[in-house]
Short mmCIF file of C-alpha atoms and ligand atoms in Angstrom, two decimals:
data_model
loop_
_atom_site.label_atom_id
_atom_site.label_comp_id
_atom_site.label_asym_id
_atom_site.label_seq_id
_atom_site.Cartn_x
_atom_site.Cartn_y
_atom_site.Cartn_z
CA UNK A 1 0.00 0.00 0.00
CA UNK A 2 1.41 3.75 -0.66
CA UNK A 3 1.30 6.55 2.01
CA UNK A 4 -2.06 7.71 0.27
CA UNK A 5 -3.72 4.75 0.90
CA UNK A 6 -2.54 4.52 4.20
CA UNK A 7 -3.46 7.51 5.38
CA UNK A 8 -7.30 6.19 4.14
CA UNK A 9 -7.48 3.40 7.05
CA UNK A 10 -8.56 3.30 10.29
CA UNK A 11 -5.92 3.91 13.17
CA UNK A 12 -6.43 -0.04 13.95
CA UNK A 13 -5.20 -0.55 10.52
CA UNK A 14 -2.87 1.91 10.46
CA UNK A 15 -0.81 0.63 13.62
CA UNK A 16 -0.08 -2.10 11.49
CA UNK A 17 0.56 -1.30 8.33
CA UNK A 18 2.11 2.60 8.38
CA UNK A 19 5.38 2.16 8.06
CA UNK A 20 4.95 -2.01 7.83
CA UNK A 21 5.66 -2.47 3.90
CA UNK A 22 7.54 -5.40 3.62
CA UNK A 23 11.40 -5.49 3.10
CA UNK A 24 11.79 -4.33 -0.66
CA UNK A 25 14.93 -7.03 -1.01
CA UNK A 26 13.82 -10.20 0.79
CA UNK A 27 9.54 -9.74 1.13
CA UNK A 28 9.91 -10.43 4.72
CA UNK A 29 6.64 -9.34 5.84
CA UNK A 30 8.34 -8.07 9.13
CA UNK A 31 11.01 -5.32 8.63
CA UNK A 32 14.73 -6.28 9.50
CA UNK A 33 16.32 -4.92 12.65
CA UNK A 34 18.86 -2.43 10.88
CA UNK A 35 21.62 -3.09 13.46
CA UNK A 36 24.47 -0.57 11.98
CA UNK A 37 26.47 2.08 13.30
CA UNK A 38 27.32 3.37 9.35
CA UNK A 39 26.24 2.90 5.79
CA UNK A 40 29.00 2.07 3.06
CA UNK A 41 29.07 5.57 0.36
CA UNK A 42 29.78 4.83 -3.34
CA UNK A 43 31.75 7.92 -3.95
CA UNK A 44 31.87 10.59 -0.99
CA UNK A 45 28.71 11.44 -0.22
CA UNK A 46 26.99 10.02 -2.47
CA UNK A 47 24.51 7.39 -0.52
CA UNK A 48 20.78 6.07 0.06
CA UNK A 49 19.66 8.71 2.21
CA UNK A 50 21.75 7.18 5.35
CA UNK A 51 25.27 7.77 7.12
CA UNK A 52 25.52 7.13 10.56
CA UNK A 53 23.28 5.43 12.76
CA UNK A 54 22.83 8.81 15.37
CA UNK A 55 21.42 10.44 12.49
CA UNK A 56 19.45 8.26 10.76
CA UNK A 57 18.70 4.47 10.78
CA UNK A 58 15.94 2.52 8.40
CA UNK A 59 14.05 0.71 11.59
CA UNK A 60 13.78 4.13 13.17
CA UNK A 61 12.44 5.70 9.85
CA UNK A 62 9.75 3.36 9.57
CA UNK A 63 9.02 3.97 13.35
CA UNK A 64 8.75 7.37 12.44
CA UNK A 65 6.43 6.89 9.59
CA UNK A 66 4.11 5.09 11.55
CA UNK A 67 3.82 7.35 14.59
CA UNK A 68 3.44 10.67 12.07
CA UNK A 69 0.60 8.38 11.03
CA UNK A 70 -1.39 7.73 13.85
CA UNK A 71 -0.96 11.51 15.05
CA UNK A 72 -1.91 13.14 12.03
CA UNK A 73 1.47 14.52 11.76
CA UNK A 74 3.63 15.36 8.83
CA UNK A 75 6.71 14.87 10.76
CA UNK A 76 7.58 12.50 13.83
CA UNK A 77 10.98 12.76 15.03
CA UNK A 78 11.65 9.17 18.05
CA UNK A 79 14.29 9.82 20.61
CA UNK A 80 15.62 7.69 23.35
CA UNK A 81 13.08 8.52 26.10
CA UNK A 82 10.24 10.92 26.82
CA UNK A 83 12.35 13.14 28.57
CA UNK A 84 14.77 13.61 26.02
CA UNK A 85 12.36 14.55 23.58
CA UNK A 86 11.21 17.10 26.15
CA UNK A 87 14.79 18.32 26.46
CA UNK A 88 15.17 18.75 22.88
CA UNK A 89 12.22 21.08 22.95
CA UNK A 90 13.87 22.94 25.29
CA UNK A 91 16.93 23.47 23.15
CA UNK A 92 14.81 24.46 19.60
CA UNK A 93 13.29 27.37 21.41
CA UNK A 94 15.19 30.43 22.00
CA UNK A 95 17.56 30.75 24.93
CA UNK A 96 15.42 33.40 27.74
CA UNK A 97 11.99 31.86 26.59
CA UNK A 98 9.06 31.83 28.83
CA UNK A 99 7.58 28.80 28.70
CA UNK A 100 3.92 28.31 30.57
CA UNK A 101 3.03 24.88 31.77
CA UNK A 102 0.37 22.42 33.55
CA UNK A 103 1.12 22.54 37.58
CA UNK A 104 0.80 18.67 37.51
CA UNK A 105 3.02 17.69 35.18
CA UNK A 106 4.90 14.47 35.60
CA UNK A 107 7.51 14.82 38.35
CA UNK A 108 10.84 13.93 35.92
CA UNK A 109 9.64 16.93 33.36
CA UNK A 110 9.11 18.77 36.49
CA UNK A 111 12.96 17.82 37.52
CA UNK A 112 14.12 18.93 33.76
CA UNK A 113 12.71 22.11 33.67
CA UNK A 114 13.90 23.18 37.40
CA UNK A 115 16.99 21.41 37.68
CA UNK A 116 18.39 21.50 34.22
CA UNK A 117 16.47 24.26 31.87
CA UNK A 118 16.37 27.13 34.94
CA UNK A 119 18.97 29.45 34.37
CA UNK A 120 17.84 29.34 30.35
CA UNK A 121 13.95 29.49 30.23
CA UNK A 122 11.37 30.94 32.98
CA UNK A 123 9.27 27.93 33.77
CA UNK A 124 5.70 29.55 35.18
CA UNK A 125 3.11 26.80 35.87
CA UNK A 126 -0.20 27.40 35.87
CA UNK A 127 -3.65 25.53 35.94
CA UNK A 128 -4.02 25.04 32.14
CA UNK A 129 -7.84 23.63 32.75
CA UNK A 130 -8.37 27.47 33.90
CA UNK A 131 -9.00 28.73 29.97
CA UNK A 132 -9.39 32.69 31.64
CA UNK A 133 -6.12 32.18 34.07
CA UNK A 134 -4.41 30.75 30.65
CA UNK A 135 -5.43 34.14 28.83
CA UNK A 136 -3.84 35.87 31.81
CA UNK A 137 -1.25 34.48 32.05
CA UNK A 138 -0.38 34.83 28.47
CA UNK A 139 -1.16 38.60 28.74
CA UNK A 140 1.27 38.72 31.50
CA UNK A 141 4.29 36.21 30.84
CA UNK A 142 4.18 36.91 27.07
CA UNK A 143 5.88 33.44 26.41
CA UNK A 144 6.91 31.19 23.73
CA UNK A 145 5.46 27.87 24.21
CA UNK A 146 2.60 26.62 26.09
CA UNK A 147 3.19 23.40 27.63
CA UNK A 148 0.24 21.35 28.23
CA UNK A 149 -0.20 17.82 29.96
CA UNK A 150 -3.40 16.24 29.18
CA UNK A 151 -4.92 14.12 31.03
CA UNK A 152 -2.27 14.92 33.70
CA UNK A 153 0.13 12.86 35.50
CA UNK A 154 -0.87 11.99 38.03
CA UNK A 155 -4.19 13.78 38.84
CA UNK A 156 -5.71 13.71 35.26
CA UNK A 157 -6.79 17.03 35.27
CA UNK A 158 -7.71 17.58 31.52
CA UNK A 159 -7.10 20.76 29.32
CA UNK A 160 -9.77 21.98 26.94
CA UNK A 161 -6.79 21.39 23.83
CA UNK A 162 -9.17 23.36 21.46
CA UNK A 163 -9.89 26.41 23.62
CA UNK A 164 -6.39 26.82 25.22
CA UNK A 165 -4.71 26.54 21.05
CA UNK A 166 -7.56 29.31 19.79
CA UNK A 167 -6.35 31.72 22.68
CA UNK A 168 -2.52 30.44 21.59
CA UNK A 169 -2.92 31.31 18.09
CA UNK A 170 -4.22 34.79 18.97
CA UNK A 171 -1.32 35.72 20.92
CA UNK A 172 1.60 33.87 18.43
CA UNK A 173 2.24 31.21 21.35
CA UNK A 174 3.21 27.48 20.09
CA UNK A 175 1.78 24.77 21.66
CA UNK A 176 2.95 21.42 23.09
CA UNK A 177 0.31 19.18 24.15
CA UNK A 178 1.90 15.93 26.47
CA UNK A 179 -0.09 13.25 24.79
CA UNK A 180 1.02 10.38 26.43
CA UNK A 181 -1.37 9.35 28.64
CA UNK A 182 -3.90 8.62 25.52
CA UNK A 183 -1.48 7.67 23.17
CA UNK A 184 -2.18 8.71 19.61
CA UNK A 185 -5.04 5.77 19.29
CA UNK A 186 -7.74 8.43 21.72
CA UNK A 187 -6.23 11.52 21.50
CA UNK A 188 -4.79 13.82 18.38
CA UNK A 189 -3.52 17.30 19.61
CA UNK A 190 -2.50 18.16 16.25
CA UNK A 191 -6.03 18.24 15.07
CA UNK A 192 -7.31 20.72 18.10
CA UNK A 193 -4.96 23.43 16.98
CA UNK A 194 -1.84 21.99 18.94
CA UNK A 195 1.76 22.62 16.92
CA UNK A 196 3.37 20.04 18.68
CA UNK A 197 2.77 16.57 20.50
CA UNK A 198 5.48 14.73 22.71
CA UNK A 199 4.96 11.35 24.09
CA UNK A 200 7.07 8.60 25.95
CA UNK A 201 6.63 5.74 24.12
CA UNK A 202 7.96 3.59 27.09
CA UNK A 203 3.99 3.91 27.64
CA UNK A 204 1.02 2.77 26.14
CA UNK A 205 3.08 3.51 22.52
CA UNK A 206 5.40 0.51 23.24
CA UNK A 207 3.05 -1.12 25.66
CA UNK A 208 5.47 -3.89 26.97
CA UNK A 209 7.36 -2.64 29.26
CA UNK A 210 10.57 -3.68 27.76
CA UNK A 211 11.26 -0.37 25.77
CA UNK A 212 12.20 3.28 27.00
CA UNK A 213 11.72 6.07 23.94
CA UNK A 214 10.27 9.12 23.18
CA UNK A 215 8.89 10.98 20.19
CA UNK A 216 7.90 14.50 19.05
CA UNK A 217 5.03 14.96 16.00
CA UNK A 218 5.01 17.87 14.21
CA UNK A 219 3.91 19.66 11.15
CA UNK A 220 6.11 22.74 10.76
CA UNK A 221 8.66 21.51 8.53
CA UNK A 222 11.13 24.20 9.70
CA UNK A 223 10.93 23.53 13.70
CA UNK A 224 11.14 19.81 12.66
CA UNK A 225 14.16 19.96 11.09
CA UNK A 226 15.52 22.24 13.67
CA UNK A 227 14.81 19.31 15.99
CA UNK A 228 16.42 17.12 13.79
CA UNK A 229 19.28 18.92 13.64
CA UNK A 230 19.21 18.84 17.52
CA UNK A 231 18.98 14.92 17.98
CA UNK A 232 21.67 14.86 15.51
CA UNK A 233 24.04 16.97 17.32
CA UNK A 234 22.92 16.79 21.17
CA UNK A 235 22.79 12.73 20.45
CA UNK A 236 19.29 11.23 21.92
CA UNK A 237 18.89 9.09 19.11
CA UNK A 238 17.00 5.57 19.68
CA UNK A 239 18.18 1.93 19.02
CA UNK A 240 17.34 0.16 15.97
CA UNK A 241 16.77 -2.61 18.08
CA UNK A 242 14.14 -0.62 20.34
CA UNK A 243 12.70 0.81 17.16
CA UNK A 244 12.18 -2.44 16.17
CA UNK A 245 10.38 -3.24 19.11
CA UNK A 246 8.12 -0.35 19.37
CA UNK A 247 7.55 -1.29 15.79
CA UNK A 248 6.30 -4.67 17.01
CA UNK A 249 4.72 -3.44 20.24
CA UNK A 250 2.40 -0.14 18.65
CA UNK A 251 0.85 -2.96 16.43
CA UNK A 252 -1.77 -4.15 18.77
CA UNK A 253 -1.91 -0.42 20.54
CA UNK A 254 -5.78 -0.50 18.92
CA UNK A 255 -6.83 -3.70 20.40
CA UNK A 256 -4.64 -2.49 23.66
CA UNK A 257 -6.49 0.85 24.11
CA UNK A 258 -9.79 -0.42 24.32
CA UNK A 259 -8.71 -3.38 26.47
CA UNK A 260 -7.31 -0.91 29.05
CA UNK A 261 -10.35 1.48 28.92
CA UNK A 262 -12.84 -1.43 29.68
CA UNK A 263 -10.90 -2.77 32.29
CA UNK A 264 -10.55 0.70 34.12
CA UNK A 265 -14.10 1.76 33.75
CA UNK A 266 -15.02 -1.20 35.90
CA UNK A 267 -11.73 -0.80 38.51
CA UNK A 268 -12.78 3.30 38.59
CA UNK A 269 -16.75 2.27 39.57
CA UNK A 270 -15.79 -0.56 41.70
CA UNK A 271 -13.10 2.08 43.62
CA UNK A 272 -15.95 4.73 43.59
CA UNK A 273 -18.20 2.54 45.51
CA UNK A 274 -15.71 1.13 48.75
CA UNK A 275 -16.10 2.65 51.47
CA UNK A 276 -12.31 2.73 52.17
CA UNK A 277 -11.78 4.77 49.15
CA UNK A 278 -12.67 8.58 49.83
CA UNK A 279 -12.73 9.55 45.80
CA UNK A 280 -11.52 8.13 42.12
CA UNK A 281 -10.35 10.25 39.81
CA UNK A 282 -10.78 8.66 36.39
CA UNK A 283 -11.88 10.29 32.87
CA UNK A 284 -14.63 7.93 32.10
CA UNK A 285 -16.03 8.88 35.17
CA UNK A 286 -19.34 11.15 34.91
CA UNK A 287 -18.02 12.31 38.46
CA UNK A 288 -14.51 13.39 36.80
CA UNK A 289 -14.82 17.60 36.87
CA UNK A 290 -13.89 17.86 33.54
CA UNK A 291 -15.99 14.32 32.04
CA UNK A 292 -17.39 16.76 28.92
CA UNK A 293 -14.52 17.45 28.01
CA UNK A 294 -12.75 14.38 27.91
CA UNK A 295 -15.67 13.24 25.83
CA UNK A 296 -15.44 15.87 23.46
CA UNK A 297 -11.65 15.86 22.24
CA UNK A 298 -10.96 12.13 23.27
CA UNK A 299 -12.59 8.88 21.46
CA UNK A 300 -11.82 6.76 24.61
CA UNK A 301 -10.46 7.72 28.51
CA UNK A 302 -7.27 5.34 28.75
CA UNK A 303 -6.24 3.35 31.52
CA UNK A 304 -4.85 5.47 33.99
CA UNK A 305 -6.57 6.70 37.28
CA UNK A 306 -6.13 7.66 40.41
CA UNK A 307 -7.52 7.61 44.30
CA UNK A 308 -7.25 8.40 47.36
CA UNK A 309 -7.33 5.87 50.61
CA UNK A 310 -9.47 6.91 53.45
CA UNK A 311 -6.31 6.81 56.07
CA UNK A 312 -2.78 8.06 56.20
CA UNK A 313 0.76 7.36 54.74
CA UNK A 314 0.65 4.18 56.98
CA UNK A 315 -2.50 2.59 55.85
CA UNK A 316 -1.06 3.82 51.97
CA UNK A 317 2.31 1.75 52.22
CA UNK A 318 0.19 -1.27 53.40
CA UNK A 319 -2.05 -1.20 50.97
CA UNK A 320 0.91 -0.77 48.31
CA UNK A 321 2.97 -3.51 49.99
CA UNK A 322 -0.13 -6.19 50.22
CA UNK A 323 -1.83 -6.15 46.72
CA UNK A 324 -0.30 -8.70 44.62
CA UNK A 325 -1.91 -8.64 40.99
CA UNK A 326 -1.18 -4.85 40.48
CA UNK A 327 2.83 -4.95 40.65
CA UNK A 328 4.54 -1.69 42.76
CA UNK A 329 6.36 -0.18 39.90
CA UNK A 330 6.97 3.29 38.39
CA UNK A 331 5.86 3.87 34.92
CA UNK A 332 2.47 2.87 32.97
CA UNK A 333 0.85 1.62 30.11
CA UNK A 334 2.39 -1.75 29.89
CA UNK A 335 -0.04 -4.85 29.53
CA UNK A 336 0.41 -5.74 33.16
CA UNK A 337 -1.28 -3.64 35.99
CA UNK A 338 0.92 -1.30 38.02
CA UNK A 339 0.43 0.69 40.90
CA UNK A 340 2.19 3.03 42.80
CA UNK A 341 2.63 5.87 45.30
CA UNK A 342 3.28 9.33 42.81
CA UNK A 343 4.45 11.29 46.51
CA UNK A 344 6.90 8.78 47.17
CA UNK A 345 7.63 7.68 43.60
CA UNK A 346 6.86 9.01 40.58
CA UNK A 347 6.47 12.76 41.78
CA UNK A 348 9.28 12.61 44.63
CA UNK A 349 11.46 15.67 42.84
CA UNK A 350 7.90 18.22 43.52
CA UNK A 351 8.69 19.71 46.54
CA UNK A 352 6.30 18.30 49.27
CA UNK A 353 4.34 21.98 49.71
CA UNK A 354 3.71 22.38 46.00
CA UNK A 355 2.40 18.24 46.07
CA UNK A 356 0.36 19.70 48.76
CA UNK A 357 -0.92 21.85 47.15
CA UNK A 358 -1.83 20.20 43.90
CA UNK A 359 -3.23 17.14 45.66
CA UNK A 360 -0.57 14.65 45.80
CA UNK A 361 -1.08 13.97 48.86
CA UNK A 362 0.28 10.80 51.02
CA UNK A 363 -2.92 8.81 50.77
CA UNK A 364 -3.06 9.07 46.54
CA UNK A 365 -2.53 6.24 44.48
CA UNK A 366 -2.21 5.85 40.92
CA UNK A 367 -3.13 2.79 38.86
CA UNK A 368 -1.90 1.70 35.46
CA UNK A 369 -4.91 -0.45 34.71
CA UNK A 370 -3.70 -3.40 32.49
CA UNK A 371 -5.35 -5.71 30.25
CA UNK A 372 -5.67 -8.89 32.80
CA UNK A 373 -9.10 -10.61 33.47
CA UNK A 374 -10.76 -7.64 35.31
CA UNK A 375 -12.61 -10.03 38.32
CA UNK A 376 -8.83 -11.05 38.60
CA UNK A 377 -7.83 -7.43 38.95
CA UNK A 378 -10.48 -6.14 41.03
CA UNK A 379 -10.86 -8.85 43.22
CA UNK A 380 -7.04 -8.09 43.97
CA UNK A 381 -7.82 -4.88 44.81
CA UNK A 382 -10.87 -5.87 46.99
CA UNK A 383 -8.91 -8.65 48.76
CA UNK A 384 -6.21 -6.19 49.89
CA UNK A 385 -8.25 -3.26 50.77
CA UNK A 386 -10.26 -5.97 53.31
CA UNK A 387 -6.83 -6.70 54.35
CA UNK A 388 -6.02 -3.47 55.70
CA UNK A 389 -9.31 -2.26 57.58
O1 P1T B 401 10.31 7.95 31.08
P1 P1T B 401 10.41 8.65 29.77
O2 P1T B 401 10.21 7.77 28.58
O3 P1T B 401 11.63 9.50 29.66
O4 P1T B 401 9.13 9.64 29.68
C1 P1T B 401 8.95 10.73 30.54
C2 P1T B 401 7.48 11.05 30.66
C3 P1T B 401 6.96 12.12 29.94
N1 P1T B 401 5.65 12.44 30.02
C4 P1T B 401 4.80 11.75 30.80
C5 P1T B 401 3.36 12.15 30.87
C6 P1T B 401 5.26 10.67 31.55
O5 P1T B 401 4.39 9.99 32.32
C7 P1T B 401 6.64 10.31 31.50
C8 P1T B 401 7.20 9.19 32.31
N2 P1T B 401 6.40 8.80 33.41
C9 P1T B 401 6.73 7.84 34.31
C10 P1T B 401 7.86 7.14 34.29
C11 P1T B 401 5.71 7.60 35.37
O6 P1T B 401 5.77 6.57 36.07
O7 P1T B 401 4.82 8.44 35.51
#
């Protein structure tokens, strides 16, 4: 199939076959692992559009092919991890740039921006799901880029994409919209007015828990091959052999997605009914604040939620240390269920006030619903909240 035709098929289709021609040489239906450092040159410079591995690499162009797909992207650019996709944002916009973001972002951006990025951009977070205190702001700060998490890690607080980019646009601010709680398969920034989309593909993306990459989607050709340039020279570049696997992974991400959603619609009701659980926080929820909107700019609500224990940090390490099923792990979006404590974890490098003050407090607890039997899952959870009364 060409690029055209492609671009015609459903996303479940797509995850499959964008980027999935088979090997022009052998017919292998599944692409080779291009395993090279460097690519042998006729006459200098003269070659087949590769040269060195850091720059470019076959696997990772197909990779790339298929995630520019399934955002709606001209451009996709995959790097070796979320954050340093995130860090090669920070390098393509000017040095001094303000740069206005979601106050519950996940804790390792959080770490880049004020560890790393301080003394070169001003960093001013604000509640993005406040469209008036996001005009505001704008007025006030004047920045560059807009940084937007949606849904949020880890209280799934969820930007109106559309609103936020038409105020954006108005005032010449680009947009970055963290997409990787939804993965391309329920969400597409790019098509609510976002310029740019960033996910970790160690996620949902990859799915398996066996891979660690990143990826920016774009459409300016100009800023994507200023980030180019960037991977090229700063070095985040991913392995063919990871490429390969995401390759292998994102084929199933259709059947994955929905999988995950079902399961956590019933975890999220059966939480939002216990009596030892004081509230849920899940999109699919009609009790989520922002449930319209979710419904609006995303075709499904993922498999990520979160809640908070009636009790204290005691009662919350118990419960994390006793379930069994739902594995105590940082990260998400694999196949298997995690769970674990953002304050302590995830969202340690937020100093405790500003936690505090956001909500990550000591009896929250995120879930990475996987794609088990759900009885199985929930009768885990059930079993080990009994436990601990
Ligand atoms: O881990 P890495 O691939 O570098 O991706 C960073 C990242 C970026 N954006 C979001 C929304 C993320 O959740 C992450 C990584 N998050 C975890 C490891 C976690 O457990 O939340």
């Amino acid at each position: 199939m060409n690029k055209s035709q492609i671009k015609g098929l459903k996303k479940a289709s797509r995850v499959i076959h964008a980027g999935g021609h088979p090997d022009s040489e052998t017919g292998a239906i599944i692409p080779p692992i291009y395993q090279t450092t460097t690519y042998v040159q006729s006459s200098p410079g003269v070659h087949k559009g590769y040269e060195y591995t850091r720059s470019h690499n076959p696997t990772r162009t197909r990779l790339e092919e298929c995630l520019a797909s399934l955002e709606e992207a001209k451009h996709a650019v995959v790097t070796a991890s979320g954050i340093s996709a995130a860090m090669l944002v920070m390098h393509a916009i000017p040095a001094g740039s303000t740069v206005l973001l979601s106050d519950d972002v996940y804790g390792g951006t959080y770490r880049l921006f004020t560890t790393v990025f301080q003394d070169i951009h001003n960093f001013v977070f604000i509640n993005t799901t406040d469209i008036k205190e996001v005009e505001k702001k704008i007025k006030e700060h004047k920045p560059h880029l807009l940084w937007i998490e949606t849904p949020t890690n880890p209280l799934l607080k969820i930007t109106d994409v559309k609103k936020v980019t038409t105020i954006s646009k108005k005032y010449k601010v680009k947009t970055l919209v963290d997409n990787t709680f939804m993965s391309p398969y329920f969400q597409n920034p790019l098509t609510l007015g976002a310029d740019i989309v960033l996910h970790s593909m160690t996620k949902y993306i990859n799915g398996h828990s066996d891979v660690v990459g990143g990826a920016l989607m774009l459409n300016d050709k100009k800023l994507y091959e200023k980030i180019w340039k960037l991977q090229n020279s700063l070095g985040p570049s991913q392995s063919p052999f990871d490429s390969w696997l995401v390759l292998r992974g994102i084929k199933t991400l259709a059947i994955r997605m929905e999988a995950h959603q079902k399961n956590a619609l019933q975890v999220a009701k059966f939480l939002e009914s216990h009596p030892m659980v004081e509230k849920v926080i899940y999109p699919g929820l009609k009790s989520h604040p922002q449930y319209k909107i979710a419904k609006s700019q995303m075709s499904g609500f993922g498999g990520m939620m979160t809640f908070f224990l009636k009790g204290d940090i005691k009662k919350s390490k118990k419960f994390l240390s006793k379930i069994k099923l739902f594995s105590l792990a940082e990260s998400l979006g694999g196949v298997e269920s995690l769970i674990e404590h953002p304050a302590i974890m995830t969202h340690a490098s937020i100093p405790k006030e500003t936690r505090e003050e956001l909500g990550i407090t000591d009896n929250l607890i995120r879930l990475s619903v996987g794609i088990e039997n759900v009885d199985d899952l929930i009768n885990d959870l059930d079993t080990t909240l009994k436990a601990i009364r």
